[in-house]
Amino acid sequence: MNDDREYLFQNYGERLPAAFIKGDGSYLYDQDNKKYVDFLSGIAVSALGYSHPAYQKALHGQIDRIIHSSNLFLNQEQIEAARLISETSFPGKSLFVNSGTEANEAAIKLARRYGLSIHRKKFKIVTFTGSFHGRTFGSMSATAQSKIHGGFGPIVPGFIYAPYNDKKAIRKILKRDKHIAAVMLELIQGESGINVADADFVKEIFETCNQKGILTIIDEVQTGIGRTGQTYVHQHYNVTPDILTLAKGLGGGVPIGAIHAKNFLSEHFPQGSHGTTFGGNHLASAAAAAVLNEVRKKQFVSAVNASSVYMFDRLKKIKQKTGYIKSLRGMGLHIGVEIAGDGKQLVKDALEEKLILNCVAGNVIRIMPPLNISMKTLEEGMDIFEKLILKNGESYENTPHKQ
Ligand SMILES: Cc1ncc(COP(=O)(O)O)c(C=O)c1O
């Protein structure tokens, strides 16, 4: 395998020593044809796993017909993808982009344009500590983490960072500041350790925003498309955002992002106000439509929930055996296991055992398998995981804690 340092920026640090060349179901195969259980799905992207027949058929057919024509022309696949988003979330309009970052960038622009044109001076956007919204200047500035801003000079003004899950603090901010156009949040913060929003906190945000004419933006780049056991995580909270942002699982591996907004917002992106060359091209939209057609099936999401019950049950049992697991977090197949040790090392050890895991926030193991993973494969992955955890737990000094 060639060294990647000669030709590639090293912004991702040292990469894990596996180069995958094919996938099948929820397994990946490396250059030596060694088989791995995938508990990551390319960071919540490969929602249907690998070599999914309907998805592959849709993509092969689309490649044979047309890949790209541009947003200057009508695009049936794009209209179909937008229809499916509307039907599975709420009635509204979609705009397609190429990534989660770009979806959030578009949401920020739409919220500011709306706030400034309707209320004249409303342009501020409240986001939350520990959030992650992306890497462009707007979405990076929305991300309330100084480590993401470091070294780039002045960030985009107009963002207010509020403490996550602090009901009183958000109420105070929203009541005091008359220039707030929108509140933007993740209902489960993925990158900072699978932190789940409290129902009360979310209720407070939606009620106050409603009273004050402030827009709500839910970033579902990571939580959307069935990941949490509902098609969209906001459905667990019985709230409907004004703007929803999507990417990752939406294309099942083909890059695509989207904003979906209530109909009253559509006039605030008039001709010339926003756009992209590639966004929602024929191939990406066909991929999104194929994914949504699977995820919208009742049995798809109920299988995610059954898998989730198995995973949390199994993890709770492992937790009872060792103090090495400090907490379990998440919903559906969006799972965080906080450990009393170095998560990165555990990820490396797991890879040697042919299990693909990921670590966020230093010590939270993130488990996000393909959504259609079989019970047998889940079990196989969990057997490896349990062995590793118990082995690490042996050297852990604290007495095992009770549930
Ligand atoms: C919640 C959330 N928003 C936005 C992004 C950025 O998405 P992308 O990497 O596709 O630009 C991510 C990526 O991890 C994310 O988890």
Short mmCIF file of C-alpha atoms and ligand atoms in Angstrom, two decimals:
data_model
loop_
_atom_site.label_atom_id
_atom_site.label_comp_id
_atom_site.label_asym_id
_atom_site.label_seq_id
_atom_site.Cartn_x
_atom_site.Cartn_y
_atom_site.Cartn_z
CA MET A 1 0.00 0.00 0.00
CA ASN A 2 1.41 3.41 -0.97
CA ASP A 3 2.17 5.89 1.77
CA ASP A 4 -0.50 8.61 1.66
CA ARG A 5 1.85 11.35 2.84
CA GLU A 6 3.42 12.01 -0.55
CA TYR A 7 0.26 13.15 -2.31
CA LEU A 8 -2.36 13.93 0.33
CA PHE A 9 -2.80 16.64 2.92
CA GLN A 10 -2.51 15.17 6.39
CA ASN A 11 -5.58 16.97 7.74
CA TYR A 12 -7.14 13.64 8.80
CA GLY A 13 -4.05 12.66 10.76
CA GLU A 14 -2.74 9.13 10.52
CA ARG A 15 -5.33 6.95 8.84
CA LEU A 16 -6.28 3.55 10.16
CA PRO A 17 -4.33 0.74 8.47
CA ALA A 18 -7.07 -0.80 6.34
CA ALA A 19 -7.93 -0.05 2.72
CA PHE A 20 -11.35 -1.34 1.82
CA ILE A 21 -11.95 -2.57 -1.66
CA LYS A 22 -15.46 -3.97 -1.44
CA GLY A 23 -18.48 -4.32 0.80
CA ASP A 24 -21.33 -6.75 1.14
CA GLY A 25 -24.27 -6.34 3.51
CA SER A 26 -22.69 -4.98 6.70
CA TYR A 27 -19.23 -6.36 5.99
CA LEU A 28 -16.25 -4.63 4.44
CA TYR A 29 -13.30 -6.40 2.83
CA ASP A 30 -9.74 -5.07 2.76
CA GLN A 31 -7.01 -5.41 0.14
CA ASP A 32 -6.12 -8.87 1.50
CA ASN A 33 -9.77 -9.92 1.34
CA LYS A 34 -10.03 -9.88 5.14
CA LYS A 35 -13.60 -9.41 6.32
CA TYR A 36 -14.64 -6.75 8.88
CA VAL A 37 -17.92 -6.15 10.69
CA ASP A 38 -18.91 -2.56 10.00
CA PHE A 39 -20.17 -0.70 13.07
CA LEU A 40 -19.57 2.72 11.52
CA SER A 41 -21.14 2.79 8.02
CA GLY A 42 -18.69 5.40 6.78
CA ILE A 43 -19.73 7.76 9.62
CA ALA A 44 -23.49 7.21 9.33
CA VAL A 45 -23.46 7.33 5.52
CA SER A 46 -23.94 3.76 4.24
CA ALA A 47 -27.46 3.54 5.63
CA LEU A 48 -28.32 0.54 3.45
CA GLY A 49 -24.95 -1.14 3.92
CA TYR A 50 -23.10 -2.37 0.85
CA SER A 51 -24.29 -3.95 -2.38
CA HIS A 52 -27.94 -3.37 -1.48
CA PRO A 53 -29.84 -4.76 -4.52
CA ALA A 54 -32.47 -2.01 -4.96
CA TYR A 55 -29.96 0.77 -4.33
CA GLN A 56 -27.44 -0.73 -6.73
CA LYS A 57 -30.07 -1.27 -9.39
CA ALA A 58 -31.20 2.38 -9.12
CA LEU A 59 -27.63 3.64 -9.37
CA HIS A 60 -26.60 1.35 -12.23
CA GLY A 61 -29.69 2.37 -14.18
CA GLN A 62 -29.04 6.05 -13.52
CA ILE A 63 -25.38 5.84 -14.55
CA ASP A 64 -26.44 4.20 -17.78
CA ARG A 65 -28.95 6.99 -18.49
CA ILE A 66 -27.47 10.29 -17.25
CA ILE A 67 -25.33 11.47 -14.33
CA HIS A 68 -25.42 15.25 -14.57
CA SER A 69 -27.10 17.99 -16.54
CA SER A 70 -26.99 20.98 -14.06
CA ASN A 71 -29.62 22.94 -12.20
CA LEU A 72 -30.41 24.93 -15.33
CA PHE A 73 -32.73 22.11 -16.41
CA LEU A 74 -35.64 20.17 -15.00
CA ASN A 75 -34.52 17.06 -13.17
CA GLN A 76 -37.08 14.33 -12.49
CA GLU A 77 -34.85 12.47 -10.02
CA GLN A 78 -34.40 15.66 -7.98
CA ILE A 79 -38.16 16.32 -7.90
CA GLU A 80 -38.69 12.71 -6.77
CA ALA A 81 -36.08 12.99 -3.98
CA ALA A 82 -37.70 16.24 -2.79
CA ARG A 83 -41.15 14.66 -2.85
CA LEU A 84 -39.90 11.78 -0.72
CA ILE A 85 -38.33 14.15 1.83
CA SER A 86 -41.60 16.12 2.03
CA GLU A 87 -43.64 12.96 2.48
CA THR A 88 -41.37 11.55 5.18
CA SER A 89 -40.84 14.80 7.14
CA PHE A 90 -43.26 17.68 6.58
CA PRO A 91 -44.73 19.49 3.57
CA GLY A 92 -42.19 21.96 2.23
CA LYS A 93 -39.52 22.72 -0.33
CA SER A 94 -36.08 21.18 -0.69
CA LEU A 95 -32.84 22.54 -2.06
CA PHE A 96 -30.05 20.06 -2.78
CA VAL A 97 -26.36 20.57 -2.10
CA ASN A 98 -23.35 18.28 -1.77
CA SER A 99 -22.65 17.79 1.93
CA GLY A 100 -23.83 18.43 5.47
CA THR A 101 -21.66 21.51 5.71
CA GLU A 102 -23.29 22.97 2.63
CA ALA A 103 -26.75 22.11 3.88
CA ASN A 104 -26.09 24.04 7.08
CA GLU A 105 -24.53 26.89 5.13
CA ALA A 106 -27.72 27.11 3.08
CA ALA A 107 -29.87 26.98 6.23
CA ILE A 108 -27.87 29.82 7.80
CA LYS A 109 -28.21 31.93 4.66
CA LEU A 110 -31.95 31.25 4.39
CA ALA A 111 -32.56 32.09 8.06
CA ARG A 112 -30.62 35.34 7.84
CA ARG A 113 -32.29 36.36 4.61
CA TYR A 114 -35.70 35.66 6.12
CA GLY A 115 -34.91 37.45 9.39
CA LEU A 116 -33.55 40.51 7.65
CA SER A 117 -36.32 40.84 5.09
CA ILE A 118 -39.29 40.19 7.40
CA HIS A 119 -38.03 41.68 10.65
CA ARG A 120 -35.37 44.03 9.22
CA LYS A 121 -32.75 43.57 11.93
CA LYS A 122 -32.97 39.90 12.79
CA PHE A 123 -29.83 38.09 11.70
CA LYS A 124 -28.37 36.35 14.74
CA ILE A 125 -28.41 32.59 15.05
CA VAL A 126 -28.20 30.75 18.36
CA THR A 127 -26.23 27.49 18.38
CA PHE A 128 -25.06 25.32 21.28
CA THR A 129 -21.90 24.32 23.08
CA GLY A 130 -20.58 21.01 21.78
CA SER A 131 -22.35 21.41 18.44
CA PHE A 132 -20.87 20.45 15.11
CA HIS A 133 -22.33 21.95 11.96
CA GLY A 134 -19.47 21.79 9.46
CA ARG A 135 -16.28 23.29 8.12
CA THR A 136 -17.13 26.17 5.77
CA PHE A 137 -16.87 29.63 7.31
CA GLY A 138 -20.57 29.88 8.08
CA SER A 139 -21.08 26.35 9.37
CA MET A 140 -17.75 26.44 11.22
CA SER A 141 -18.78 29.70 12.89
CA ALA A 142 -22.09 28.08 13.83
CA THR A 143 -20.10 25.28 15.48
CA ALA A 144 -19.65 26.34 19.09
CA GLN A 145 -16.23 24.75 19.57
CA SER A 146 -13.13 26.94 19.63
CA LYS A 147 -10.91 24.03 18.55
CA ILE A 148 -12.74 24.03 15.19
CA HIS A 149 -12.18 27.80 14.71
CA GLY A 150 -8.49 27.79 15.62
CA GLY A 151 -6.01 29.35 13.22
CA PHE A 152 -8.50 30.76 10.71
CA GLY A 153 -8.75 34.33 11.91
CA PRO A 154 -12.08 36.10 12.42
CA ILE A 155 -15.11 33.87 12.16
CA VAL A 156 -18.50 34.95 10.78
CA PRO A 157 -20.24 37.31 13.22
CA GLY A 158 -23.81 36.87 14.38
CA PHE A 159 -23.68 33.54 16.21
CA ILE A 160 -24.62 33.27 19.89
CA TYR A 161 -23.42 30.15 21.69
CA ALA A 162 -25.77 28.89 24.37
CA PRO A 163 -25.18 26.01 26.79
CA TYR A 164 -26.67 22.73 25.51
CA ASN A 165 -29.55 21.28 27.51
CA ASP A 166 -29.84 24.42 29.66
CA LYS A 167 -33.49 25.39 29.53
CA LYS A 168 -33.18 28.52 31.62
CA ALA A 169 -30.23 29.90 29.69
CA ILE A 170 -31.91 29.51 26.30
CA ARG A 171 -35.14 31.07 27.56
CA LYS A 172 -33.20 34.08 28.81
CA ILE A 173 -31.26 34.52 25.56
CA LEU A 174 -34.35 34.22 23.36
CA LYS A 175 -36.36 36.63 25.50
CA ARG A 176 -33.65 39.28 25.78
CA ASP A 177 -32.18 39.58 22.30
CA LYS A 178 -34.47 41.06 19.66
CA HIS A 179 -32.12 40.33 16.78
CA ILE A 180 -32.30 36.55 16.78
CA ALA A 181 -33.44 35.09 13.46
CA ALA A 182 -33.06 31.40 14.29
CA VAL A 183 -32.03 28.70 16.72
CA MET A 184 -30.03 25.86 15.18
CA LEU A 185 -29.42 22.58 16.95
CA GLU A 186 -28.68 18.89 16.82
CA LEU A 187 -31.13 16.82 18.85
CA ILE A 188 -28.30 14.35 19.32
CA GLN A 189 -24.85 15.90 19.18
CA GLY A 190 -22.88 13.27 17.31
CA GLU A 191 -19.36 14.61 17.01
CA SER A 192 -19.05 15.70 20.62
CA GLY A 193 -20.03 12.38 22.14
CA ILE A 194 -23.66 11.37 21.38
CA ASN A 195 -25.25 13.93 23.71
CA VAL A 196 -29.03 13.63 23.59
CA ALA A 197 -31.21 16.75 23.96
CA ASP A 198 -33.64 16.73 26.91
CA ALA A 199 -37.31 16.80 25.89
CA ASP A 200 -37.93 19.83 28.18
CA PHE A 201 -35.09 21.78 26.63
CA VAL A 202 -36.41 21.13 23.12
CA LYS A 203 -39.96 22.04 24.16
CA GLU A 204 -38.71 25.32 25.63
CA ILE A 205 -36.89 26.19 22.40
CA PHE A 206 -39.86 25.42 20.16
CA GLU A 207 -42.40 27.22 22.38
CA THR A 208 -40.29 30.35 22.78
CA CYS A 209 -39.30 30.45 19.11
CA ASN A 210 -42.94 30.11 18.17
CA GLN A 211 -43.96 33.01 20.41
CA LYS A 212 -41.13 35.25 19.18
CA GLY A 213 -41.22 34.48 15.44
CA ILE A 214 -37.77 32.89 15.60
CA LEU A 215 -37.00 30.10 13.13
CA THR A 216 -35.99 26.63 14.26
CA ILE A 217 -33.33 24.73 12.33
CA ILE A 218 -32.69 21.10 13.16
CA ASP A 219 -29.40 19.74 11.89
CA GLU A 220 -30.18 16.10 11.06
CA VAL A 221 -27.08 15.54 8.96
CA GLN A 222 -26.11 12.67 11.28
CA THR A 223 -29.43 11.74 12.91
CA GLY A 224 -31.66 11.74 9.82
CA ILE A 225 -32.75 8.97 7.43
CA GLY A 226 -33.77 6.35 9.99
CA ARG A 227 -30.63 6.45 12.13
CA THR A 228 -32.43 6.95 15.45
CA GLY A 229 -35.36 4.59 14.90
CA GLN A 230 -37.61 7.26 13.37
CA THR A 231 -37.09 8.59 9.86
CA TYR A 232 -35.94 11.88 11.46
CA VAL A 233 -34.94 12.37 15.08
CA HIS A 234 -37.25 15.40 15.49
CA GLN A 235 -40.18 12.96 15.16
CA HIS A 236 -39.18 11.46 18.54
CA TYR A 237 -39.73 14.91 20.10
CA ASN A 238 -43.02 15.66 18.33
CA VAL A 239 -41.71 18.93 16.93
CA THR A 240 -41.45 20.17 13.37
CA PRO A 241 -38.57 22.51 12.56
CA ASP A 242 -38.90 25.34 10.08
CA ILE A 243 -35.72 24.13 8.40
CA LEU A 244 -34.28 20.63 8.38
CA THR A 245 -30.75 19.88 7.14
CA LEU A 246 -29.72 16.49 5.80
CA ALA A 247 -26.72 14.72 4.25
CA LYS A 248 -24.72 11.58 5.21
CA GLY A 249 -27.28 8.73 5.04
CA LEU A 250 -29.40 10.61 2.50
CA GLY A 251 -27.29 9.45 -0.45
CA GLY A 252 -26.28 6.11 1.05
CA GLY A 253 -22.69 6.86 -0.04
CA VAL A 254 -23.20 9.18 -3.00
CA PRO A 255 -22.49 12.75 -1.83
CA ILE A 256 -25.67 14.78 -1.42
CA GLY A 257 -27.03 17.19 1.16
CA ALA A 258 -30.32 19.01 1.42
CA ILE A 259 -32.24 21.65 3.24
CA HIS A 260 -35.93 21.13 3.57
CA ALA A 261 -37.99 24.12 4.73
CA LYS A 262 -41.61 24.95 5.38
CA ASN A 263 -43.37 26.46 2.39
CA PHE A 264 -43.49 30.02 3.78
CA LEU A 265 -39.69 30.18 3.53
CA SER A 266 -39.44 29.33 -0.16
CA GLU A 267 -39.83 32.94 -1.33
CA HIS A 268 -36.76 33.90 0.73
CA PHE A 269 -34.46 32.07 -1.63
CA PRO A 270 -35.50 33.88 -4.84
CA GLN A 271 -33.69 33.50 -8.16
CA GLY A 272 -29.97 34.11 -7.83
CA SER A 273 -29.85 34.02 -4.03
CA HIS A 274 -28.28 30.59 -3.65
CA GLY A 275 -27.22 27.62 -5.75
CA THR A 276 -24.64 25.01 -6.65
CA THR A 277 -23.46 23.32 -9.85
CA PHE A 278 -23.61 19.74 -8.66
CA GLY A 279 -26.29 19.88 -5.96
CA GLY A 280 -28.89 17.14 -6.47
CA ASN A 281 -27.64 16.03 -9.87
CA HIS A 282 -29.35 13.03 -11.50
CA LEU A 283 -27.06 10.44 -9.91
CA ALA A 284 -27.08 11.90 -6.39
CA SER A 285 -30.85 12.43 -6.46
CA ALA A 286 -31.48 8.90 -7.75
CA ALA A 287 -29.35 7.62 -4.86
CA ALA A 288 -31.32 9.69 -2.34
CA ALA A 289 -34.65 8.52 -3.78
CA ALA A 290 -33.50 4.88 -3.63
CA VAL A 291 -32.45 5.28 0.03
CA LEU A 292 -35.67 7.07 1.01
CA ASN A 293 -37.81 4.47 -0.75
CA GLU A 294 -36.25 1.82 1.50
CA VAL A 295 -36.14 3.81 4.74
CA ARG A 296 -39.77 4.91 4.47
CA LYS A 297 -40.98 1.29 4.60
CA LYS A 298 -42.53 0.58 8.01
CA GLN A 299 -40.56 -2.63 8.46
CA PHE A 300 -37.28 -0.80 7.83
CA VAL A 301 -37.56 1.51 10.83
CA SER A 302 -39.07 -1.23 13.02
CA ALA A 303 -36.01 -3.38 12.25
CA VAL A 304 -33.77 -0.47 13.34
CA ASN A 305 -35.68 -0.38 16.61
CA ALA A 306 -35.39 -4.12 17.13
CA SER A 307 -31.63 -3.89 16.48
CA SER A 308 -31.43 -0.98 18.91
CA VAL A 309 -33.16 -2.96 21.67
CA TYR A 310 -30.68 -5.80 21.15
CA MET A 311 -27.70 -3.40 21.22
CA PHE A 312 -28.72 -1.49 24.34
CA ASP A 313 -29.63 -4.74 26.13
CA ARG A 314 -26.32 -6.28 25.30
CA LEU A 315 -24.39 -3.11 26.20
CA LYS A 316 -26.18 -2.82 29.54
CA LYS A 317 -25.21 -6.40 30.36
CA ILE A 318 -21.58 -5.70 29.48
CA LYS A 319 -21.69 -2.53 31.56
CA GLN A 320 -22.84 -4.53 34.57
CA LYS A 321 -19.75 -6.69 34.26
CA THR A 322 -17.19 -3.88 34.24
CA GLY A 323 -16.62 -0.37 35.49
CA TYR A 324 -14.78 0.28 32.23
CA ILE A 325 -18.07 1.42 30.64
CA LYS A 326 -19.15 4.67 32.28
CA SER A 327 -22.35 5.45 30.39
CA LEU A 328 -24.48 4.46 27.40
CA ARG A 329 -26.11 7.11 25.26
CA GLY A 330 -28.11 7.53 22.09
CA MET A 331 -31.18 6.30 20.26
CA GLY A 332 -31.79 3.70 17.57
CA LEU A 333 -28.51 2.77 15.95
CA HIS A 334 -26.84 6.04 16.94
CA ILE A 335 -25.04 4.81 20.02
CA GLY A 336 -22.34 6.22 22.29
CA VAL A 337 -20.43 4.10 24.81
CA GLU A 338 -18.45 6.24 27.22
CA ILE A 339 -15.43 4.31 28.44
CA ALA A 340 -12.88 4.88 31.19
CA GLY A 341 -9.93 4.78 28.82
CA ASP A 342 -8.48 5.82 25.51
CA GLY A 343 -11.12 5.38 22.84
CA LYS A 344 -8.65 5.71 19.98
CA GLN A 345 -6.68 2.73 21.23
CA LEU A 346 -9.85 0.68 21.52
CA VAL A 347 -10.72 1.55 17.90
CA LYS A 348 -7.27 0.34 16.79
CA ASP A 349 -7.57 -2.85 18.83
CA ALA A 350 -11.03 -3.47 17.38
CA LEU A 351 -9.74 -3.04 13.83
CA GLU A 352 -7.18 -5.75 14.48
CA GLU A 353 -10.05 -7.96 15.58
CA LYS A 354 -11.92 -7.07 12.36
CA LEU A 355 -14.50 -4.78 13.91
CA ILE A 356 -14.87 -1.20 12.65
CA LEU A 357 -15.62 1.29 15.41
CA ASN A 358 -15.10 5.00 15.88
CA CYS A 359 -14.26 7.26 18.79
CA VAL A 360 -15.48 10.79 19.45
CA ALA A 361 -14.69 13.20 22.28
CA GLY A 362 -11.66 11.13 23.35
CA ASN A 363 -13.48 8.39 25.22
CA VAL A 364 -16.87 7.82 23.59
CA ILE A 365 -17.05 4.82 21.27
CA ARG A 366 -19.54 5.65 18.55
CA ILE A 367 -21.49 2.71 17.14
CA MET A 368 -23.46 3.40 13.94
CA PRO A 369 -23.81 0.23 11.87
CA PRO A 370 -25.70 0.12 8.57
CA LEU A 371 -29.38 0.46 9.43
CA ASN A 372 -30.33 -2.86 7.81
CA ILE A 373 -27.64 -4.87 9.61
CA SER A 374 -28.79 -8.40 10.48
CA MET A 375 -29.08 -9.65 14.06
CA LYS A 376 -26.41 -12.23 13.27
CA THR A 377 -23.90 -9.57 12.22
CA LEU A 378 -24.78 -7.37 15.21
CA GLU A 379 -24.13 -10.33 17.47
CA GLU A 380 -20.85 -11.09 15.74
CA GLY A 381 -19.71 -7.46 16.20
CA MET A 382 -20.88 -7.34 19.81
CA ASP A 383 -19.00 -10.54 20.65
CA ILE A 384 -15.77 -8.86 19.51
CA PHE A 385 -16.71 -5.64 21.31
CA GLU A 386 -17.49 -7.44 24.57
CA LYS A 387 -14.22 -9.35 24.49
CA LEU A 388 -12.26 -6.13 24.00
CA ILE A 389 -14.14 -4.19 26.67
CA LEU A 390 -13.79 -6.93 29.26
CA LYS A 391 -10.10 -7.33 28.46
CA ASN A 392 -9.55 -3.58 28.93
CA GLY A 393 -11.79 -3.59 32.01
CA GLU A 394 -9.54 -6.16 33.71
CA SER A 395 -6.89 -3.52 34.18
CA TYR A 396 -9.41 -0.88 35.19
CA GLU A 397 -9.00 -0.15 38.87
CA ASN A 398 -12.40 1.12 39.94
CA THR A 399 -14.86 -1.36 41.33
CA PRO A 400 -17.57 -2.23 38.82
CA HIS A 401 -20.54 0.06 39.29
CA LYS A 402 -24.10 -1.14 39.53
CA GLN A 403 -26.80 -0.13 37.04
C1 LIG B 1 -24.51 17.18 12.76
C2 LIG B 1 -23.57 17.42 11.63
N1 LIG B 1 -23.72 18.51 10.88
C3 LIG B 1 -22.91 18.76 9.85
C4 LIG B 1 -21.86 17.92 9.53
C5 LIG B 1 -20.97 18.22 8.36
O1 LIG B 1 -21.29 17.35 7.32
P1 LIG B 1 -20.27 17.07 6.12
O2 LIG B 1 -19.09 16.39 6.70
O3 LIG B 1 -21.04 16.22 5.16
O4 LIG B 1 -19.93 18.38 5.52
C6 LIG B 1 -21.67 16.77 10.29
C7 LIG B 1 -20.55 15.87 9.99
O5 LIG B 1 -20.12 15.08 10.79
C8 LIG B 1 -22.54 16.50 11.38
O6 LIG B 1 -22.40 15.42 12.14
#
